Every structure is written in structure tokens, then in C-alpha cells.
Coordinates of C-alpha atoms in Angstrom, one line a residue:
M1 CA 13.4 65.3 215.4
S2 CA 11.7 62.3 214.6
D3 CA 12.0 59.0 216.6
D4 CA 13.4 57.2 213.3
Q5 CA 16.3 59.6 213.6
T6 CA 17.3 58.9 217.1
P7 CA 19.2 55.5 217.1
A8 CA 19.7 53.7 220.4
R9 CA 22.6 54.2 222.5
D10 CA 25.2 51.6 223.0
A11 CA 25.3 49.2 226.1
A12 CA 27.3 51.9 228.0
G13 CA 25.0 54.6 227.5
T14 CA 27.3 56.6 225.5
S15 CA 27.1 58.3 222.1
D16 CA 29.5 60.0 219.6
W17 CA 28.6 63.6 220.9
F18 CA 29.9 65.6 223.8
L19 CA 26.8 67.0 225.0
P20 CA 25.3 67.0 228.2
S21 CA 21.6 65.8 228.8
P22 CA 18.7 66.0 229.0
D23 CA 18.8 69.5 228.0
A24 CA 21.8 70.1 225.5
V25 CA 20.5 73.1 223.9
A26 CA 20.3 75.1 227.2
C27 CA 23.7 73.9 228.3
A28 CA 25.2 75.2 224.8
L29 CA 23.2 78.7 225.2
A30 CA 24.9 78.9 228.6
G31 CA 28.3 78.4 227.2
L32 CA 27.3 81.1 224.6
A33 CA 26.5 83.6 227.5
R34 CA 29.9 83.0 229.1
E35 CA 31.6 83.6 225.7
R36 CA 29.7 86.7 224.6
G37 CA 28.2 88.2 227.7
A38 CA 29.3 91.6 226.7
S39 CA 27.4 91.6 223.3
V40 CA 24.2 89.3 224.0
R41 CA 21.9 88.3 226.6
V42 CA 20.8 84.6 226.8
C43 CA 17.4 83.8 227.8
L44 CA 16.8 80.2 229.0
E45 CA 13.0 80.4 229.5
P46 CA 11.7 80.7 227.0
A47 CA 15.0 80.3 225.0
H48 CA 16.1 83.2 223.1
V49 CA 19.2 85.1 222.5
L50 CA 19.2 89.0 222.4
A51 CA 21.9 91.7 221.2
T52 CA 22.7 94.0 224.1
S53 CA 24.2 96.9 221.7
P54 CA 22.4 97.2 218.5
D55 CA 23.2 100.2 216.2
P56 CA 21.3 103.2 217.7
R57 CA 20.2 104.0 214.0
R58 CA 18.0 100.8 214.0
R59 CA 14.3 101.6 213.7
V60 CA 13.4 97.8 212.9
A61 CA 14.5 94.7 215.0
L62 CA 15.7 91.7 213.0
V63 CA 14.7 88.3 214.3
S64 CA 15.3 84.7 213.0
G65 CA 15.6 81.4 214.4
G66 CA 15.2 77.7 213.6
G67 CA 16.3 74.3 215.1
S68 CA 19.7 73.9 216.9
G69 CA 22.7 72.0 215.3
H70 CA 23.2 74.6 212.4
E71 CA 25.7 76.8 214.4
P72 CA 26.6 79.5 214.0
L73 CA 23.4 80.0 212.4
H74 CA 21.3 81.9 214.0
S75 CA 22.7 82.7 217.4
G76 CA 26.0 83.5 216.2
F77 CA 24.5 86.1 214.1
V78 CA 23.1 88.2 217.0
G79 CA 24.7 91.5 217.3
R80 CA 25.8 94.8 215.7
G81 CA 25.4 94.2 212.0
G82 CA 23.4 91.2 212.3
L83 CA 20.2 90.0 214.1
D84 CA 18.6 91.6 217.3
A85 CA 17.2 88.3 218.3
A86 CA 17.6 84.6 217.5
V87 CA 15.2 81.8 218.5
P88 CA 16.8 78.4 218.8
G89 CA 14.7 75.2 219.0
Q90 CA 15.7 71.7 219.8
V91 CA 18.0 69.9 217.3
F92 CA 16.5 70.0 213.9
A93 CA 13.3 71.1 215.4
S94 CA 11.6 74.5 214.9
P95 CA 11.3 76.9 218.2
H96 CA 7.7 77.3 219.6
N97 CA 5.9 80.1 218.7
R98 CA 6.0 81.4 222.5
Q99 CA 9.8 81.8 221.9
V100 CA 9.6 83.5 218.8
H101 CA 6.8 85.8 220.5
A102 CA 9.0 86.6 223.6
A103 CA 12.2 87.3 221.5
A104 CA 10.3 89.6 219.2
R105 CA 8.5 91.5 221.9
A106 CA 11.9 92.0 223.7
A107 CA 13.9 93.2 220.7
A108 CA 11.0 95.2 219.1
K109 CA 11.7 98.9 217.9
P110 CA 9.5 101.6 217.1
G111 CA 9.5 100.7 213.4
G112 CA 8.4 97.1 214.1
V113 CA 9.9 93.8 213.7
L114 CA 11.1 91.8 210.7
L115 CA 11.0 88.1 211.0
V116 CA 13.6 86.0 208.8
V117 CA 12.2 82.5 208.4
K118 CA 13.6 79.6 206.4
N119 CA 10.9 77.6 204.6
Y120 CA 10.2 74.4 206.8
T121 CA 6.8 73.7 208.0
G122 CA 7.4 74.0 211.8
D123 CA 9.3 77.4 211.3
V124 CA 6.5 78.7 209.0
I125 CA 3.8 77.9 211.2
N126 CA 5.4 79.1 214.5
F127 CA 6.9 82.2 213.3
G128 CA 3.4 82.6 211.7
I129 CA 1.5 82.4 214.8
A130 CA 4.0 84.6 216.8
A131 CA 3.4 87.2 214.0
E132 CA -0.4 87.1 214.5
R133 CA 0.2 87.5 218.3
L134 CA 2.5 90.6 217.8
R135 CA 0.1 92.3 215.6
A136 CA -2.7 91.7 218.0
E137 CA -0.6 93.6 220.3
G138 CA 0.0 96.4 218.0
T139 CA 3.4 95.7 216.8
A140 CA 4.1 96.0 213.1
V141 CA 5.5 92.8 211.6
E142 CA 6.6 91.7 208.1
T143 CA 8.2 88.5 207.2
V144 CA 10.8 87.2 204.6
L145 CA 10.6 83.6 203.8
V146 CA 13.9 82.2 202.6
D147 CA 13.5 79.5 200.0
D148 CA 16.7 79.1 198.2
D149 CA 17.2 75.5 197.9
L150 CA 17.3 74.4 194.4
A151 CA 17.3 70.7 195.2
T152 CA 13.5 70.9 196.3
E153 CA 12.4 72.9 193.3
V154 CA 9.4 70.7 192.6
E155 CA 7.0 72.0 190.1
G156 CA 3.5 72.0 191.7
S157 CA 4.7 71.5 195.1
A158 CA 2.6 73.6 197.6
T159 CA 5.4 73.4 200.2
G160 CA 7.9 75.0 198.1
R161 CA 12.0 75.1 198.2
R162 CA 13.6 74.7 201.7
G163 CA 15.5 77.7 203.1
T164 CA 19.2 76.8 203.5
G165 CA 22.6 78.5 202.9
A166 CA 21.2 81.9 201.4
T167 CA 19.7 82.7 204.7
V168 CA 23.3 83.8 205.8
L169 CA 23.4 86.5 202.7
V170 CA 20.1 87.6 203.5
E171 CA 20.6 88.3 207.3
K172 CA 24.1 89.9 206.4
V173 CA 22.5 92.2 203.9
L174 CA 19.6 93.0 206.1
G175 CA 21.7 93.6 209.2
A176 CA 23.9 96.0 207.4
A177 CA 20.6 97.8 205.8
A178 CA 18.9 97.9 209.2
D179 CA 21.8 99.8 210.7
T180 CA 21.3 102.6 208.1
G181 CA 17.9 103.0 209.5
A182 CA 15.8 101.5 207.0
S183 CA 12.2 101.1 207.4
L184 CA 10.2 98.0 207.8
D185 CA 8.8 98.1 204.4
E186 CA 12.2 98.8 202.9
L187 CA 13.9 95.9 204.7
A188 CA 11.0 93.4 203.8
D189 CA 11.3 94.3 200.2
L190 CA 15.0 94.0 200.3
G191 CA 15.1 90.7 202.0
R192 CA 12.6 89.4 199.6
R193 CA 14.7 90.6 196.5
V194 CA 17.8 88.9 198.0
V195 CA 15.9 85.5 198.4
A196 CA 14.6 85.6 194.9
A197 CA 18.0 86.3 193.3
S198 CA 19.9 83.4 195.4
R199 CA 19.8 79.8 194.8
S200 CA 21.8 77.0 196.9
L201 CA 22.6 73.4 196.3
A202 CA 24.3 71.0 198.8
V203 CA 26.1 67.7 198.5
A204 CA 27.6 65.0 201.0
T205 CA 29.3 62.0 201.2
R206 CA 28.4 61.0 204.8
A207 CA 25.2 61.6 206.7
H208 CA 25.3 63.6 210.3
T209 CA 25.4 61.7 213.6
V210 CA 22.4 62.1 215.5
P211 CA 22.8 63.2 219.1
G212 CA 22.2 60.4 221.5
G213 CA 23.1 57.8 219.0
R214 CA 26.2 56.2 217.2
G215 CA 26.8 56.4 213.7
P216 CA 25.5 58.3 210.6
A217 CA 21.8 58.8 210.3
F218 CA 22.0 56.9 206.9
E219 CA 24.5 55.0 205.0
L220 CA 26.4 55.7 201.8
G221 CA 28.9 53.5 200.0
G222 CA 32.4 54.6 199.4
D223 CA 31.6 55.6 195.9
E224 CA 28.4 57.3 196.5
L225 CA 27.6 61.0 196.8
E226 CA 24.1 62.6 198.0
H227 CA 23.4 65.5 195.5
G228 CA 20.8 67.7 196.9
V229 CA 20.7 67.1 200.7
G230 CA 19.0 69.4 203.4
I231 CA 20.4 71.1 206.4
H232 CA 18.3 68.8 208.8
G233 CA 20.2 65.6 207.3
E234 CA 17.5 65.1 204.7
R235 CA 18.5 62.7 202.1
A236 CA 18.8 64.1 198.6
V237 CA 16.2 63.1 195.7
S238 CA 19.0 60.8 194.1
T239 CA 22.3 59.2 195.2
V240 CA 24.9 59.4 192.6
Q241 CA 28.4 57.8 191.8
R242 CA 30.9 60.1 193.8
R243 CA 33.2 61.7 191.1
P244 CA 36.2 63.9 191.6
A245 CA 35.7 67.0 193.5
A246 CA 36.2 69.4 190.6
E247 CA 33.5 67.6 188.7
V248 CA 31.1 67.7 191.5
V249 CA 31.8 71.3 192.1
D250 CA 31.3 72.1 188.2
R251 CA 27.9 70.2 188.2
V252 CA 26.8 72.2 191.2
V253 CA 27.6 75.6 189.4
A254 CA 26.1 74.5 186.2
Q255 CA 22.9 73.8 187.7
L256 CA 22.7 76.9 189.9
L257 CA 23.5 79.1 186.9
E258 CA 20.4 77.7 185.2
H259 CA 18.5 79.5 187.9
V260 CA 20.3 82.4 189.0
P261 CA 20.7 85.1 186.1
V262 CA 23.8 87.1 187.0
G263 CA 23.8 90.7 185.7
E264 CA 26.6 93.4 185.4
Q265 CA 26.8 93.8 189.1
G266 CA 28.1 90.1 189.6
C267 CA 27.3 87.8 192.2
A268 CA 28.0 86.6 195.6
V269 CA 29.3 83.2 196.1
L270 CA 29.1 81.4 199.6
V271 CA 30.5 77.8 200.2
N272 CA 29.2 76.7 203.1
G273 CA 30.3 73.7 205.2
L274 CA 27.7 71.2 206.7
G275 CA 29.8 70.5 209.6
A276 CA 32.5 68.1 209.1
A277 CA 34.1 69.5 205.9
T278 CA 37.5 71.2 206.7
G279 CA 38.5 74.7 205.8
L280 CA 41.0 73.3 203.5
E281 CA 38.4 71.7 201.6
L282 CA 36.1 74.4 201.6
H283 CA 38.5 77.0 200.3
A284 CA 39.4 74.5 197.7
V285 CA 35.9 74.3 196.6
L286 CA 35.8 77.9 196.6
D287 CA 38.6 78.5 194.2
R288 CA 37.1 76.0 191.9
V289 CA 33.7 77.8 192.0
V290 CA 35.4 81.2 191.2
R291 CA 37.5 79.7 188.3
D292 CA 34.4 77.9 186.9
L293 CA 32.4 81.1 186.9
A294 CA 35.2 83.1 185.5
G295 CA 35.2 80.5 182.6
R296 CA 31.8 80.9 181.8
G297 CA 32.1 84.7 182.0
V298 CA 30.3 85.5 185.4
P299 CA 31.8 88.0 187.5
V300 CA 32.2 87.5 191.2
A301 CA 32.0 90.3 193.4
A302 CA 32.2 88.7 196.8
A303 CA 33.2 85.3 197.8
F304 CA 32.9 83.4 201.3
A305 CA 34.0 80.1 202.5
G306 CA 33.3 78.6 205.8
T307 CA 30.9 76.9 208.3
Y308 CA 27.9 79.1 208.6
V309 CA 24.8 76.7 208.5
A310 CA 25.9 73.3 209.7
A311 CA 23.9 70.2 209.5
L312 CA 25.6 68.8 212.7
D313 CA 28.6 66.9 211.5
M314 CA 27.3 66.2 207.8
R315 CA 30.2 65.6 205.7
G316 CA 29.5 67.8 202.8
F317 CA 29.2 71.3 201.5
S318 CA 26.6 73.8 200.0
V319 CA 27.2 76.4 197.4
T320 CA 25.0 79.6 197.2
L321 CA 24.9 82.0 194.2
T322 CA 23.2 85.4 194.7
A323 CA 22.8 87.6 191.8
L324 CA 23.7 91.0 192.9
E325 CA 21.7 94.4 192.7
P326 CA 23.2 97.8 192.9
G327 CA 24.3 98.7 196.5
W328 CA 24.1 95.0 197.8
L329 CA 28.0 94.5 197.8
E330 CA 28.4 97.6 199.9
L331 CA 26.1 96.0 202.4
L332 CA 28.1 92.8 202.5
R333 CA 31.1 94.6 203.1
A334 CA 29.6 96.6 205.9
P335 CA 31.2 95.5 209.4
T336 CA 29.5 93.3 211.7
A337 CA 30.4 92.3 215.4
T338 CA 28.9 88.7 214.6
A339 CA 29.8 85.5 212.9
L340 CA 28.3 86.7 209.6
P341 CA 31.0 87.1 206.9
V342 CA 31.9 90.3 205.5
A343 CA 33.1 90.5 201.9
E344 CA 36.5 91.8 200.7
P345 CA 37.6 92.5 197.2
V346 CA 37.9 88.9 195.2
G347 CA 41.7 88.2 195.1
E348 CA 43.7 85.6 193.1
A349 CA 46.5 83.7 193.9
V350 CA 50.0 83.9 192.4
G351 CA 50.5 80.8 189.8
A352 CA 47.8 78.2 189.1
P353 CA 46.6 75.3 191.3
H354 CA 46.7 71.6 189.8
D355 CA 43.4 70.2 190.2
G356 CA 44.1 67.5 187.6
T357 CA 41.2 68.8 185.3
D358 CA 43.7 70.2 182.9
G359 CA 45.2 66.7 182.2
S360 CA 48.3 67.8 184.0
D361 CA 48.1 65.0 186.5
D362 CA 47.3 62.2 183.8
A363 CA 49.6 59.2 183.7
G364 CA 52.4 59.3 181.3
T365 CA 52.8 62.9 180.8
T366 CA 56.5 62.6 180.7
G367 CA 56.6 59.6 178.5
N368 CA 59.5 58.4 180.9
S369 CA 59.2 54.6 181.9
F370 CA 60.4 55.2 185.3
V371 CA 58.2 57.9 186.2
T372 CA 55.1 56.3 184.5
G373 CA 55.9 52.8 185.9
L374 CA 56.3 54.3 189.6
Q375 CA 52.9 56.2 188.9
A376 CA 51.1 53.2 188.1
L377 CA 52.4 51.3 190.9
V378 CA 51.6 54.0 193.5
E379 CA 48.1 54.4 192.3
R380 CA 47.6 50.6 192.5
L381 CA 48.9 50.6 196.1
H382 CA 47.7 54.0 197.3
G383 CA 45.0 52.4 199.7
A384 CA 47.6 50.0 201.1
L385 CA 50.2 52.6 201.8
T386 CA 47.4 54.8 203.5
R387 CA 46.4 51.9 205.6
L388 CA 50.1 51.2 206.7
D389 CA 50.6 54.9 207.5
R390 CA 47.5 55.0 209.7
V391 CA 49.1 52.7 212.2
G392 CA 52.1 54.8 212.9
G393 CA 51.4 58.1 211.4
D394 CA 48.4 60.2 210.1
G395 CA 47.7 58.3 206.8
D396 CA 49.0 60.7 204.6
F397 CA 52.0 58.7 203.1
G398 CA 50.0 57.5 200.2
D399 CA 49.0 61.1 199.1
N400 CA 52.3 62.4 199.7
L401 CA 53.8 59.7 197.3
A402 CA 51.3 60.0 194.8
S403 CA 51.6 63.9 194.8
G404 CA 55.4 63.6 194.3
V405 CA 55.0 61.1 191.3
R406 CA 52.6 63.6 189.6
A407 CA 54.7 66.4 190.3
A408 CA 57.6 64.5 188.4
A409 CA 55.0 63.5 185.5
R410 CA 54.3 67.4 185.0
R411 CA 58.0 68.3 184.3
G412 CA 57.5 67.3 180.9
P413 CA 59.1 64.8 178.5
A414 CA 62.4 63.2 179.3
D415 CA 64.2 60.1 178.0
G416 CA 66.1 57.5 180.0
V417 CA 66.5 56.2 183.6
V418 CA 68.7 59.2 184.9
A419 CA 66.3 61.7 183.3
G420 CA 63.3 60.1 185.2
L421 CA 65.2 60.0 188.4
R422 CA 66.3 63.7 188.0
A423 CA 62.4 64.9 187.5
A424 CA 61.1 62.8 190.5
E425 CA 64.3 64.0 192.8
S426 CA 63.2 67.8 192.0
A427 CA 59.6 67.0 192.3
F428 CA 60.0 65.3 195.9
L429 CA 62.6 67.9 197.1
D430 CA 60.6 70.9 195.9
D431 CA 56.9 70.0 195.6
V432 CA 56.1 67.6 198.6
G433 CA 56.1 68.7 202.2
G434 CA 56.3 67.0 205.3
S435 CA 59.3 64.9 206.1
S436 CA 58.9 61.8 203.7
G437 CA 58.5 63.9 200.6
P438 CA 62.0 65.8 200.7
L439 CA 63.4 62.6 202.4
F440 CA 62.6 60.7 199.5
G441 CA 64.1 63.5 197.2
L442 CA 67.1 63.1 199.0
V443 CA 67.1 59.3 198.3
L444 CA 66.5 59.8 194.5
Q445 CA 69.4 62.6 194.5
Q446 CA 71.9 60.0 195.8
V447 CA 70.7 57.2 193.5
R448 CA 70.5 59.3 190.6
G449 CA 74.2 60.7 191.2
A450 CA 75.4 56.9 191.5
F451 CA 73.7 56.0 188.1
E452 CA 75.3 59.0 186.3
A453 CA 78.7 58.2 187.5
G454 CA 78.5 54.5 186.2
E455 CA 76.3 52.1 184.1
P456 CA 72.9 51.8 185.7
G457 CA 72.9 48.4 187.5
A458 CA 73.2 46.4 190.7
D459 CA 76.6 47.9 191.8
A460 CA 75.4 51.7 191.0
L461 CA 72.1 50.9 192.9
R462 CA 73.9 49.4 195.8
R463 CA 76.2 52.5 196.0
G464 CA 73.5 54.9 195.7
L465 CA 71.4 53.3 198.3
G466 CA 74.5 53.2 200.6
E467 CA 75.1 57.0 199.9
A468 CA 71.1 57.6 200.5
A469 CA 71.4 55.9 204.1
G470 CA 74.1 57.9 204.9
A471 CA 72.4 61.2 204.1
V472 CA 69.2 60.1 205.6
T473 CA 71.1 59.3 208.9
R474 CA 72.7 62.8 208.9
V475 CA 69.6 64.7 208.3
G476 CA 67.0 62.9 210.5
G477 CA 69.4 60.9 212.9
A478 CA 67.9 57.4 212.2
Q479 CA 69.7 54.2 212.6
A480 CA 69.0 50.7 211.4
G481 CA 66.5 49.0 213.6
D482 CA 64.6 52.2 214.2
R483 CA 61.8 51.2 212.0
T484 CA 62.0 53.8 209.2
M485 CA 62.8 53.9 205.5
L486 CA 66.7 53.6 206.5
D487 CA 65.9 49.9 207.1
A488 CA 65.0 49.3 203.6
L489 CA 67.8 51.4 202.3
V490 CA 70.6 49.5 204.4
A491 CA 69.3 46.2 203.4
G492 CA 69.3 46.9 199.8
A493 CA 72.6 48.6 200.1
Q494 CA 74.2 45.5 201.6
A495 CA 72.6 42.8 199.4
P496 CA 74.7 40.9 196.9
G497 CA 73.4 39.8 193.6
A498 CA 71.8 41.2 190.6
L499 CA 69.6 44.3 190.4
A500 CA 66.3 42.2 191.0
D501 CA 68.1 40.8 194.2
V502 CA 68.9 44.3 195.6
V503 CA 65.3 45.2 195.1
R504 CA 63.9 42.1 197.0
A505 CA 66.4 42.6 199.7
A506 CA 65.1 46.2 200.2
A507 CA 61.6 45.0 200.1
D508 CA 62.4 42.2 202.9
G509 CA 64.1 45.0 204.9
A510 CA 60.8 46.9 204.7
D511 CA 58.9 43.7 205.8
A512 CA 61.4 43.4 208.9
T513 CA 60.2 46.7 210.1
A514 CA 56.9 45.0 211.1
A515 CA 58.6 43.5 214.1
M516 CA 60.4 46.6 215.4
T517 CA 59.3 49.1 217.9
P518 CA 59.6 52.6 216.3
R519 CA 62.1 55.0 217.6
R520 CA 62.1 57.6 215.2
G521 CA 59.5 59.8 213.5
R522 CA 55.7 60.0 214.1
A523 CA 55.3 56.4 214.7
S524 CA 57.6 56.6 217.9
Y525 CA 54.5 58.2 219.6
V526 CA 52.5 55.1 219.4
G527 CA 55.2 52.6 220.4
E528 CA 54.6 49.0 220.3
R529 CA 51.1 49.5 218.8
A530 CA 52.8 49.8 215.7
I531 CA 54.2 46.3 215.8
G532 CA 52.7 43.9 213.2
T533 CA 52.6 46.1 210.3
P534 CA 55.7 47.3 208.0
D535 CA 56.7 50.9 208.1
A536 CA 55.0 52.8 205.1
G537 CA 58.2 54.8 204.2
A538 CA 60.2 51.6 204.0
V539 CA 57.6 50.0 201.8
G540 CA 57.7 53.2 199.7
V541 CA 61.4 52.9 199.1
A542 CA 61.1 49.5 197.9
L543 CA 58.2 50.5 195.4
V544 CA 60.3 53.0 194.0
L545 CA 63.3 50.7 193.6
A546 CA 60.9 48.3 191.9
A547 CA 59.7 50.8 189.3
L548 CA 63.5 51.9 188.9
A549 CA 64.6 48.2 188.4
D550 CA 61.6 47.7 185.7
A551 CA 62.7 50.7 183.8
V552 CA 66.5 49.7 183.9
E553 CA 65.6 45.9 182.7
P554 CA 62.2 46.3 181.1
A555 CA 62.0 42.5 181.0
G556 CA 61.3 42.1 184.8
D557 CA 58.0 42.6 186.5
L558 CA 59.3 43.5 190.1
A559 CA 56.4 46.2 190.4
G560 CA 53.9 43.4 190.0
E561 CA 55.8 41.1 192.4
L562 CA 55.9 43.8 195.2
A563 CA 52.2 44.7 194.4
G564 CA 51.1 41.1 195.0
R565 CA 53.1 41.4 198.2
W566 CA 51.5 44.3 199.7
G567 CA 48.4 44.8 198.0

């Protein structure tokens, strides 16, 4: 790792990482030995990891390695069905040729050693020197060079493409083939064909944090995306404007398909996390990739999602496509005792997810003034609602409210305030999780019932809010003064005057929660730390009421008034 990648520690000598010093890699390897002592042997001098019980049919040892910080690659891939040895360097630094030589000598089998090397200069040189030393000692050696990174496919470059995510599929296929007793030449040829049939591309919204330092290795704006990053934290050739996730994925897939001609055997897809992307995100990306490929007539025979090649804690993912040849799918499905993925038949979820790319989430889908007005208001204040909820919750309230309104919009055309209330009621009760969604559905149910029973106006709204307050108390046990949505409901229910007065009273009730110590809900865990900002749920109630009042009395603009108050 170069000096310019290592920011200074702060005055207290701390960093963002929970890593002991000075030799963090050795400490991590010692921990690996404690976890997997029955299946691997860890040697610290020189550092390498060996499989203790490889398949007895193996005639050739598989050895790979590279810089640390990419876990589980490569140490996690050691074991039956995977590598015979892995050689870890320091963070983002090639292992020394002495390590590679020692690991390969210890793992070598009668049929020789196959080195799997990612195309980085340090790795190529050190594995190459180790290969020469082994040959001089009489050991048969072949090398498979993985160079799958599409972002570094530069015409005329002597260095060539980087080795990235395809390494996982290469090592899985080779591990399974080695367990069948394949020869050195057979394995080398197989590995090279898998590499040639594979390309990868990675994107990121945040750089990794360098051990020993604080903050990201490079800065990106909130609307920026690095398109084509490397697994050592290298920046892409270009920084692009961040687009919705589906558009980002579609662009990646389109670029990969230009270089991966998929035949009748189909392809394998690997969505790999770069360290900070969640499983939730990676599986959503995988679904989008498979749906995109299906729409282009490209069959997917194997699909994987997970963090296999991290770039420390980089916030991003890579997609690898491998055009399969006959027999490769069976090798991908072979069992392994390692962290390598095992292919299962590609499935399909019942129903269809809504990612907004079919227009189903567009504002105005219902044509209902209440729903479309609320949708516009929530979109405008989404960030403010998120910030409020972070004080006393987990920051998801803005997303939950927006999700409910989008679900209401998808319910189709509906005329009139009551119809809009019914659509929103159903959406929040049935489609939004957590506690806030169903509670909002309950509130909307009571307000809708009051409006159906009489002429929509101030009296109906007061009655609906009073009944809603009672329902919320029965379900959740909250009382006025507990700093919840109930404080806005009660304030509105007790307000005299016209419709606008009821809404403003509810908004004042929401603002009053800023002085309250929370006694209910998730905010109760932070206690007095929540004082100073209003409860997000109470603010959300006032926003719903403002959109409702503007739909009943179109000449008003309570939505704009409250947006100015909290925006």
C-alpha cells in the first residue's frame, strides 16, 4: 500500500478500523486458525494457509493469493473443493515470492502445482519468481492469469486487464475439476478458458477506508458514482452522475455483454459486494441483472450474490458474467467445504418486484388529487423526514412514508377524496412494514370512515382524528405527551375552527414533541438525546393532513406552508 493511501491517524491515535497493530494480517490469520483449525493449517512465517484434508483424488495442487483486505478471497477459499493453499500479502499488497514458494512446496502434489494469479504487477512478478524456483527444484508448474476487469481493457496496454471478481468462478471451477483427478495441463487449459469467457465491471458510491486512517481514500459527491473501480481502491477512469440503481445495473450488463458472447449453455452471474454493500442490495442487484439478461434473451444457468472479493469497506459491487461451456455448470454445482459459492438451479420469485423502471412508481398514476399531492409533498420533504427519524429512530421513516404513497398510486385511477383515502389506507395497512406503516393505515382508515359518514370538512376531520387517536392508543399504548404521532392526532382532534385550523393545530402538536422526552417507540431508547427535534411520525401525520386539506379545498396551499416549516 503506497504512502499516499495512508492518511495520518487522529490526535488520539485511533482509526476507523478494529485492527490490532503493528501486524494486523498476522492477527487475522491467527483468528482464521482458531475458527477453521480442523480444515486448514495457518503458518505465520512465511504467511500462508494450507488445506489439511484435500480430496484424495487430487493430483495437482491449486495455489493462489494476493493482498489482504479482499476476504474471504483467498484464505477463505482453502479446503476441499477449493484451493490447496493461499498466500496473503499485506493489505492491498502482493505476497512475497518466498511466501508463494513455501506455500506451493508444502501443498505440491505428484502432478504438480497450478498457480492462479490475478493480473496485478506485484502478484505477477512474485508468483512468477516462485514458479521459477519451483521448476528449478523439479516441480511441474503452470499459471492461470485472471484478467477479467472490463474497465481496464485499454487497446495497446502492455499491462492488460486487472484480475477481479472472475477469480471466484475460476477457483470454484478449478477446485471442483481438481477433485476429479484432472491433470496439470487439463486444469491450466480449463482455467484459461474460464478466464477468457469472463468479464467483470465494478461501481462504487464511496471509497474504502484505509487501515490506520480515518475517512474514505477519495471523495465522491452525493450525486456521483465511480464506474469501473478496482478491488484495491483504484478510482475509475471516469466519475459519472449517480443514477437510479436499475439504470446503473442495466448499463453494467450492457457493457459486459459486448465482450461476453453467451451461447446455448447460458452464463453464470456473480454479483460481488466490495465490502460495504449489504446482502439486501446485492440480492436486489442480482435480480435486476437476471431480469435484464432475460429481457435480452440471454439464459442464466447459475446466479450468485455475496461478498467474495471485498475492497476493504468500499461501498459498491461488481458484476461478473461467464459464458459457460459444456460441463462447467456441473463444476459450479459441485460441493465445497470453503466460502466459494455453490450453484443451485436459478429460481424465480412469485409475483414481480416494483423497482420503478416500468413507470409504476411515477407520480400521478392514480389521477387522485389527494394521493398525487401527498406524493409530491413526501418527495419534497423526504430528506427532512429521514433526518428527523435518525435522531430517535433508524432513519427509515421517509422511505416508509414514500413507499406507502407509491403503493397507493399503483392502485389505479380513483376519483374523489374518499377514494384516495381508501387507496392510501389499503397501501399502508397491507404494503408498508415496520410500525409506522400500519399505524398510518389505521389513521387513514378512521379518517376515511369519518369522511364517508358525513360531508368532508373540519368536523369530519376532527371526528376522524379523535377516532384515530383512540385506535392508536389501543394498539400501541401511547398517550399524549409520549412524543409520538398521537400528539399530532390529539392536537388536531381538539382544534376549533376551519379545516386549515385543524391541520395547523396538528402541525403545532408535531412541533411540540421537540420538547418532549420520548417514552414510546424506538426513540425511547435514546431518551433526552431526542429533545430538540420533533417526532418524525407526528410530522408525517401533519403532512398527510395538509395534502388531504388541499384536496378537499383546492384553493389552499397547506402543503406548501408545512413544506416551508420543515423543509
